[in-house]
Amino acid sequence: MSINLEPTPYDGTGAASKKWWPSRYGAGDQLGAGNELNSDRTLEGIRSVQQGRVIELGRELHPAVPAFDPRAWQQLILAHGTLEDLWLDKGATDVSFFEESVWQSYQIGTHLDALGHLGIAGRFYNGTPYAEFYDPHGLTKLGIEHVRPWVGRGVLLDVAGVLGGPLDEGFVITAEHLNAAEAKADVIVGAGDAVLVNTGWGRLWAADPGRYASGQPGIGWEGAHWLTARRVSLVGADNSSFEPRPFEREAFSWAVHQHLLAETGTYILENIDLAELVTAVTSTFLFILSPIKTRGSTASMVAPLAVI
């Protein structure tokens, strides 16, 4: 009896799923959908620029931002350099200074998930078992240092605008909703695109951080496959974790993350601010994002830009 060793699509059942690896980019690949980024994609993004206007998509980080417990961000300003006895080049330029010490998770604020962040039953992107790359001081594979920078085409899909206003907690964005948003935008989502989805939930970031962190509308299972079928390089939304919470159905927690990060190597950008971009009356733009290359980290804080 022959045994089929070819991968089948991950079905959302965790360890019970049939073999879902290697990835479409080949066994051993660590770049995932970053393979879709190239000079042609960069030039396509540059051609989207009409006004030269720069829009910041990142959010200000401080200790009270909405966060998934126990994630936190704390900063201590060090003042020793202001003490007269510790001035630099004392008696000449008398340099006094401040600096900071920061304790944090990179999985907070506006951040980009690395492919080593989330897996399926102990296997991560390309079916890599956790024991092969875990080290307490930094992952030895699939860390954020392997991520390419984005200088390419961004696409805004304004699902909240299509549906007439901000979406409710737990609302599941389907392929039908994405088709409608794509049609309204008069754009065809394609390979390498960074696709940002407006749900309207971002309005609660500062106004009601507790509610913002406790749930959200988001992309469902079908919608996630709509995106990955187009071989996009990155997805993001104005919420904390892209997919809906409460989850689409019982016993389906973080399945969209699993499909994106572990199965298809599609990067996830979380907690972005789309308020200004939504009002800019443009659906395509030059998207710029460069992660901080901390070796072996599961994410990077980022400050992405849209140039329209």
Short mmCIF file of C-alpha atoms in Angstrom, two decimals:
data_model
loop_
_atom_site.label_atom_id
_atom_site.label_comp_id
_atom_site.label_asym_id
_atom_site.label_seq_id
_atom_site.Cartn_x
_atom_site.Cartn_y
_atom_site.Cartn_z
CA MET A 1 0.00 0.00 0.00
CA SER A 2 1.41 3.40 -1.00
CA ILE A 3 1.44 6.27 1.47
CA ASN A 4 0.70 9.80 0.28
CA LEU A 5 3.36 12.09 1.71
CA GLU A 6 2.22 15.17 -0.18
CA PRO A 7 0.86 17.97 2.02
CA THR A 8 -2.85 18.69 2.18
CA PRO A 9 -4.39 21.99 3.30
CA TYR A 10 -4.47 22.53 7.04
CA ASP A 11 -8.06 21.98 8.20
CA GLY A 12 -8.04 23.79 11.54
CA THR A 13 -8.09 20.66 13.71
CA GLY A 14 -4.63 21.00 15.23
CA ALA A 15 -2.77 17.72 15.73
CA ALA A 16 -5.64 15.81 14.06
CA SER A 17 -5.10 17.57 10.74
CA LYS A 18 -3.41 15.73 7.89
CA LYS A 19 0.17 16.75 7.03
CA TRP A 20 0.12 20.39 5.87
CA TRP A 21 3.81 20.96 5.12
CA PRO A 22 6.20 21.62 3.35
CA SER A 23 5.22 25.14 2.36
CA ARG A 24 4.53 26.37 -1.16
CA TYR A 25 8.03 27.90 -1.12
CA GLY A 26 9.79 24.59 -0.47
CA ALA A 27 11.08 22.60 2.46
CA GLY A 28 13.61 24.47 4.56
CA ASP A 29 12.41 27.93 3.52
CA GLN A 30 12.37 30.52 6.33
CA LEU A 31 11.13 33.55 4.39
CA GLY A 32 7.52 32.55 3.76
CA ALA A 33 5.46 35.03 1.78
CA GLY A 34 8.43 37.36 1.84
CA ASN A 35 9.44 35.39 -1.24
CA GLU A 36 6.77 37.38 -3.09
CA LEU A 37 8.72 40.63 -2.56
CA ASN A 38 10.99 41.69 -5.41
CA SER A 39 12.04 44.73 -7.43
CA ASP A 40 8.92 44.57 -9.62
CA ARG A 41 6.72 44.78 -6.52
CA THR A 42 8.76 47.76 -5.30
CA LEU A 43 8.34 49.60 -8.57
CA GLU A 44 4.62 48.85 -8.55
CA GLY A 45 4.34 50.43 -5.12
CA ILE A 46 6.32 53.49 -6.18
CA ARG A 47 4.00 53.97 -9.16
CA SER A 48 1.08 54.19 -6.71
CA VAL A 49 2.38 57.48 -5.30
CA GLN A 50 0.50 60.52 -6.62
CA GLN A 51 0.68 63.18 -3.88
CA GLY A 52 3.90 62.52 -1.97
CA ARG A 53 1.92 62.52 1.28
CA VAL A 54 3.20 60.30 4.09
CA ILE A 55 0.70 58.69 6.49
CA GLU A 56 1.87 57.02 9.69
CA LEU A 57 0.16 53.71 10.45
CA GLY A 58 1.89 52.97 13.77
CA ARG A 59 0.52 53.77 17.19
CA GLU A 60 2.21 55.50 20.09
CA LEU A 61 3.44 53.03 22.68
CA HIS A 62 3.10 53.65 26.44
CA PRO A 63 2.38 51.52 29.52
CA ALA A 64 -1.42 51.88 29.32
CA VAL A 65 -1.94 50.68 25.72
CA PRO A 66 -4.35 47.78 25.17
CA ALA A 67 -2.48 44.48 25.49
CA PHE A 68 -3.05 40.75 25.70
CA ASP A 69 -2.07 39.77 29.28
CA PRO A 70 0.65 39.36 30.46
CA ARG A 71 2.23 41.42 27.67
CA ALA A 72 3.41 44.80 28.83
CA TRP A 73 5.69 47.73 28.08
CA GLN A 74 7.58 49.62 30.80
CA GLN A 75 10.18 52.34 30.45
CA LEU A 76 12.60 53.74 33.01
CA ILE A 77 14.41 56.99 32.21
CA LEU A 78 17.96 56.89 33.56
CA ALA A 79 19.11 60.25 34.91
CA HIS A 80 22.64 59.44 36.10
CA GLY A 81 24.10 61.39 33.19
CA THR A 82 22.61 64.61 34.54
CA LEU A 83 24.59 64.41 37.79
CA GLU A 84 27.48 66.89 37.77
CA ASP A 85 30.05 64.28 38.78
CA LEU A 86 29.01 62.07 35.85
CA TRP A 87 28.96 64.62 33.05
CA LEU A 88 30.96 63.57 30.02
CA ASP A 89 34.06 65.58 29.14
CA LYS A 90 33.67 67.55 32.33
CA GLY A 91 35.31 70.96 32.28
CA ALA A 92 35.11 71.15 28.50
CA THR A 93 31.75 70.45 26.82
CA ASP A 94 30.11 69.27 30.10
CA VAL A 95 27.78 66.80 28.35
CA SER A 96 24.76 65.80 30.43
CA PHE A 97 22.28 63.26 29.16
CA PHE A 98 19.25 61.04 29.65
CA GLU A 99 18.69 57.53 28.30
CA GLU A 100 16.20 54.77 28.95
CA SER A 101 15.95 51.17 30.00
CA VAL A 102 12.93 49.32 28.55
CA TRP A 103 11.24 46.06 29.54
CA GLN A 104 8.69 44.72 27.13
CA SER A 105 7.25 42.03 24.89
CA TYR A 106 7.63 42.68 21.17
CA GLN A 107 4.07 41.33 20.87
CA ILE A 108 2.59 44.67 21.90
CA GLY A 109 1.57 47.89 20.19
CA THR A 110 2.00 48.07 16.42
CA HIS A 111 4.04 44.97 15.68
CA LEU A 112 4.83 42.37 13.04
CA ASP A 113 4.63 38.66 13.84
CA ALA A 114 7.57 36.50 12.77
CA LEU A 115 6.95 33.00 11.43
CA GLY A 116 8.30 31.53 14.67
CA HIS A 117 5.52 33.11 16.71
CA LEU A 118 2.69 30.57 16.40
CA GLY A 119 2.40 26.96 15.29
CA ILE A 120 0.18 23.91 15.03
CA ALA A 121 0.60 21.13 17.61
CA GLY A 122 4.26 21.96 18.21
CA ARG A 123 5.12 22.43 14.54
CA PHE A 124 5.75 25.86 13.08
CA TYR A 125 6.22 27.18 9.53
CA ASN A 126 7.29 24.45 7.11
CA GLY A 127 6.38 21.85 9.72
CA THR A 128 9.44 22.69 11.82
CA PRO A 129 9.21 20.99 15.26
CA TYR A 130 9.72 23.40 18.13
CA ALA A 131 12.56 21.31 19.57
CA GLU A 132 14.63 22.03 16.46
CA PHE A 133 14.75 25.77 16.92
CA TYR A 134 13.81 26.75 20.47
CA ASP A 135 16.50 28.41 22.54
CA PRO A 136 15.59 30.50 25.60
CA HIS A 137 17.77 33.35 24.36
CA GLY A 138 16.38 33.44 20.82
CA LEU A 139 14.87 31.15 18.22
CA THR A 140 17.52 29.56 16.00
CA LYS A 141 15.13 29.52 13.01
CA LEU A 142 12.10 31.56 11.92
CA GLY A 143 13.08 34.64 13.95
CA ILE A 144 12.34 38.20 12.90
CA GLU A 145 15.88 38.66 11.54
CA HIS A 146 14.93 36.59 8.49
CA VAL A 147 12.19 39.02 7.42
CA ARG A 148 12.70 41.19 4.33
CA PRO A 149 11.72 44.87 4.46
CA TRP A 150 8.57 45.97 2.64
CA VAL A 151 8.86 48.71 0.04
CA GLY A 152 6.01 47.80 -2.27
CA ARG A 153 2.34 48.12 -3.00
CA GLY A 154 -0.12 48.41 -0.15
CA VAL A 155 -3.85 47.85 -0.64
CA LEU A 156 -6.56 49.15 1.68
CA LEU A 157 -9.75 47.07 1.86
CA ASP A 158 -12.31 49.19 3.71
CA VAL A 159 -14.76 46.53 4.86
CA ALA A 160 -16.30 48.87 7.45
CA GLY A 161 -16.95 51.40 4.68
CA VAL A 162 -18.59 48.77 2.46
CA LEU A 163 -20.87 47.64 5.29
CA GLY A 164 -21.83 51.14 6.35
CA GLY A 165 -19.86 51.64 9.55
CA PRO A 166 -17.63 50.08 12.22
CA LEU A 167 -18.03 46.34 12.66
CA ASP A 168 -19.12 44.73 15.91
CA GLU A 169 -17.12 42.53 18.25
CA GLY A 170 -16.95 38.99 16.87
CA PHE A 171 -18.03 39.99 13.34
CA VAL A 172 -16.54 37.54 10.83
CA ILE A 173 -15.24 39.06 7.60
CA THR A 174 -15.84 36.58 4.77
CA ALA A 175 -14.62 36.23 1.21
CA GLU A 176 -17.83 37.92 0.10
CA HIS A 177 -17.01 40.99 2.19
CA LEU A 178 -13.47 41.10 0.79
CA ASN A 179 -14.77 40.78 -2.76
CA ALA A 180 -17.08 43.73 -2.13
CA ALA A 181 -14.29 45.84 -0.62
CA GLU A 182 -11.97 44.95 -3.52
CA ALA A 183 -14.65 45.98 -6.02
CA LYS A 184 -15.31 49.26 -4.21
CA ALA A 185 -11.58 49.98 -4.19
CA ASP A 186 -11.40 49.22 -7.93
CA VAL A 187 -8.26 47.18 -7.40
CA ILE A 188 -7.22 43.55 -7.84
CA VAL A 189 -5.30 42.18 -4.86
CA GLY A 190 -2.20 40.40 -6.13
CA ALA A 191 0.99 38.60 -5.22
CA GLY A 192 3.29 40.47 -2.86
CA ASP A 193 0.69 43.04 -1.81
CA ALA A 194 0.50 44.21 1.79
CA VAL A 195 -3.25 44.13 2.43
CA LEU A 196 -4.65 46.27 5.24
CA VAL A 197 -8.26 45.72 6.33
CA ASN A 198 -10.28 48.48 7.96
CA THR A 199 -12.85 47.20 10.46
CA GLY A 200 -13.47 50.42 12.36
CA TRP A 201 -12.41 48.75 15.61
CA GLY A 202 -9.33 50.96 15.83
CA ARG A 203 -11.52 53.85 17.01
CA LEU A 204 -11.52 52.17 20.47
CA TRP A 205 -7.72 52.07 20.88
CA ALA A 206 -7.65 55.23 22.99
CA ALA A 207 -11.37 55.77 23.63
CA ASP A 208 -12.01 52.38 25.29
CA PRO A 209 -8.80 50.34 25.57
CA GLY A 210 -10.42 47.68 27.75
CA ARG A 211 -13.05 46.90 25.13
CA TYR A 212 -10.49 47.14 22.34
CA ALA A 213 -8.37 44.41 23.96
CA SER A 214 -11.24 42.11 24.98
CA GLY A 215 -12.61 41.29 21.52
CA GLN A 216 -12.83 42.47 17.92
CA PRO A 217 -14.22 41.93 14.43
CA GLY A 218 -11.79 40.25 12.08
CA ILE A 219 -10.98 38.06 9.11
CA GLY A 220 -12.51 34.59 9.26
CA TRP A 221 -11.26 31.27 7.91
CA GLU A 222 -12.73 31.76 4.45
CA GLY A 223 -11.51 35.34 4.24
CA ALA A 224 -7.98 34.32 5.24
CA HIS A 225 -7.89 31.76 2.42
CA TRP A 226 -9.15 34.44 0.01
CA LEU A 227 -6.04 36.45 0.87
CA THR A 228 -3.50 33.63 0.80
CA ALA A 229 -4.85 32.34 -2.53
CA ARG A 230 -3.70 35.68 -3.94
CA ARG A 231 -0.22 35.12 -2.46
CA VAL A 232 -0.16 38.39 -0.54
CA SER A 233 2.98 38.98 1.51
CA LEU A 234 1.44 40.63 4.56
CA VAL A 235 -1.97 41.19 6.11
CA GLY A 236 -2.96 43.67 8.79
CA ALA A 237 -5.95 45.29 10.40
CA ASP A 238 -6.94 47.98 12.88
CA ASN A 239 -7.37 45.42 15.65
CA SER A 240 -5.17 43.44 18.00
CA SER A 241 -4.94 40.05 16.30
CA PHE A 242 -6.46 40.19 12.79
CA GLU A 243 -9.00 37.37 13.27
CA PRO A 244 -12.33 37.81 15.12
CA ARG A 245 -12.75 37.39 18.86
CA PRO A 246 -14.87 35.70 20.04
CA PHE A 247 -13.59 33.24 17.49
CA GLU A 248 -15.54 32.25 14.41
CA ARG A 249 -16.77 29.09 16.08
CA GLU A 250 -16.11 27.04 19.20
CA ALA A 251 -12.84 25.07 19.27
CA PHE A 252 -11.38 27.23 16.49
CA SER A 253 -9.11 29.54 18.46
CA TRP A 254 -6.28 31.18 16.54
CA ALA A 255 -6.90 28.96 13.49
CA VAL A 256 -6.51 31.95 11.15
CA HIS A 257 -3.12 32.69 12.70
CA GLN A 258 -2.18 29.05 12.13
CA HIS A 259 -3.17 29.20 8.47
CA LEU A 260 -1.32 32.46 7.91
CA LEU A 261 1.90 32.02 9.88
CA ALA A 262 2.45 28.27 10.10
CA GLU A 263 0.90 26.96 6.89
CA THR A 264 1.42 29.74 4.33
CA GLY A 265 4.11 31.95 5.90
CA THR A 266 1.98 35.08 5.53
CA TYR A 267 3.05 37.86 7.89
CA ILE A 268 0.57 39.53 10.25
CA LEU A 269 0.71 43.22 11.19
CA GLU A 270 -1.34 44.09 14.28
CA ASN A 271 -2.65 47.20 16.03
CA ILE A 272 -2.33 49.57 13.08
CA ASP A 273 -3.95 52.98 12.83
CA LEU A 274 -5.98 53.27 9.63
CA ALA A 275 -8.04 56.36 10.51
CA GLU A 276 -6.11 58.81 8.33
CA LEU A 277 -5.55 56.39 5.47
CA VAL A 278 -9.28 55.63 5.23
CA THR A 279 -10.04 59.33 4.72
CA ALA A 280 -7.34 59.75 2.07
CA VAL A 281 -9.64 58.46 -0.71
CA THR A 282 -7.05 56.06 -2.09
CA SER A 283 -6.90 52.29 -2.13
CA THR A 284 -3.34 51.69 -3.27
CA PHE A 285 -0.17 53.26 -1.91
CA LEU A 286 3.51 52.71 -1.34
CA PHE A 287 3.80 50.61 1.80
CA ILE A 288 7.04 50.85 3.78
CA LEU A 289 7.94 48.68 6.76
CA SER A 290 11.32 47.54 8.04
CA PRO A 291 11.43 45.28 11.11
CA ILE A 292 14.04 45.70 13.83
CA LYS A 293 16.35 42.72 13.35
CA THR A 294 16.66 41.36 16.86
CA ARG A 295 18.05 37.86 16.49
CA GLY A 296 15.62 35.04 17.29
CA SER A 297 12.66 37.24 18.28
CA THR A 298 9.04 36.26 17.61
CA ALA A 299 8.02 39.77 16.52
CA SER A 300 9.21 43.31 15.97
CA MET A 301 7.70 46.62 16.95
CA VAL A 302 7.28 48.60 13.74
CA ALA A 303 6.21 52.04 12.50
CA PRO A 304 4.81 51.35 9.02
CA LEU A 305 4.17 54.12 6.50
CA ALA A 306 1.75 54.63 3.63
CA VAL A 307 2.90 57.06 0.94
CA ILE A 308 0.04 58.20 -1.30
#
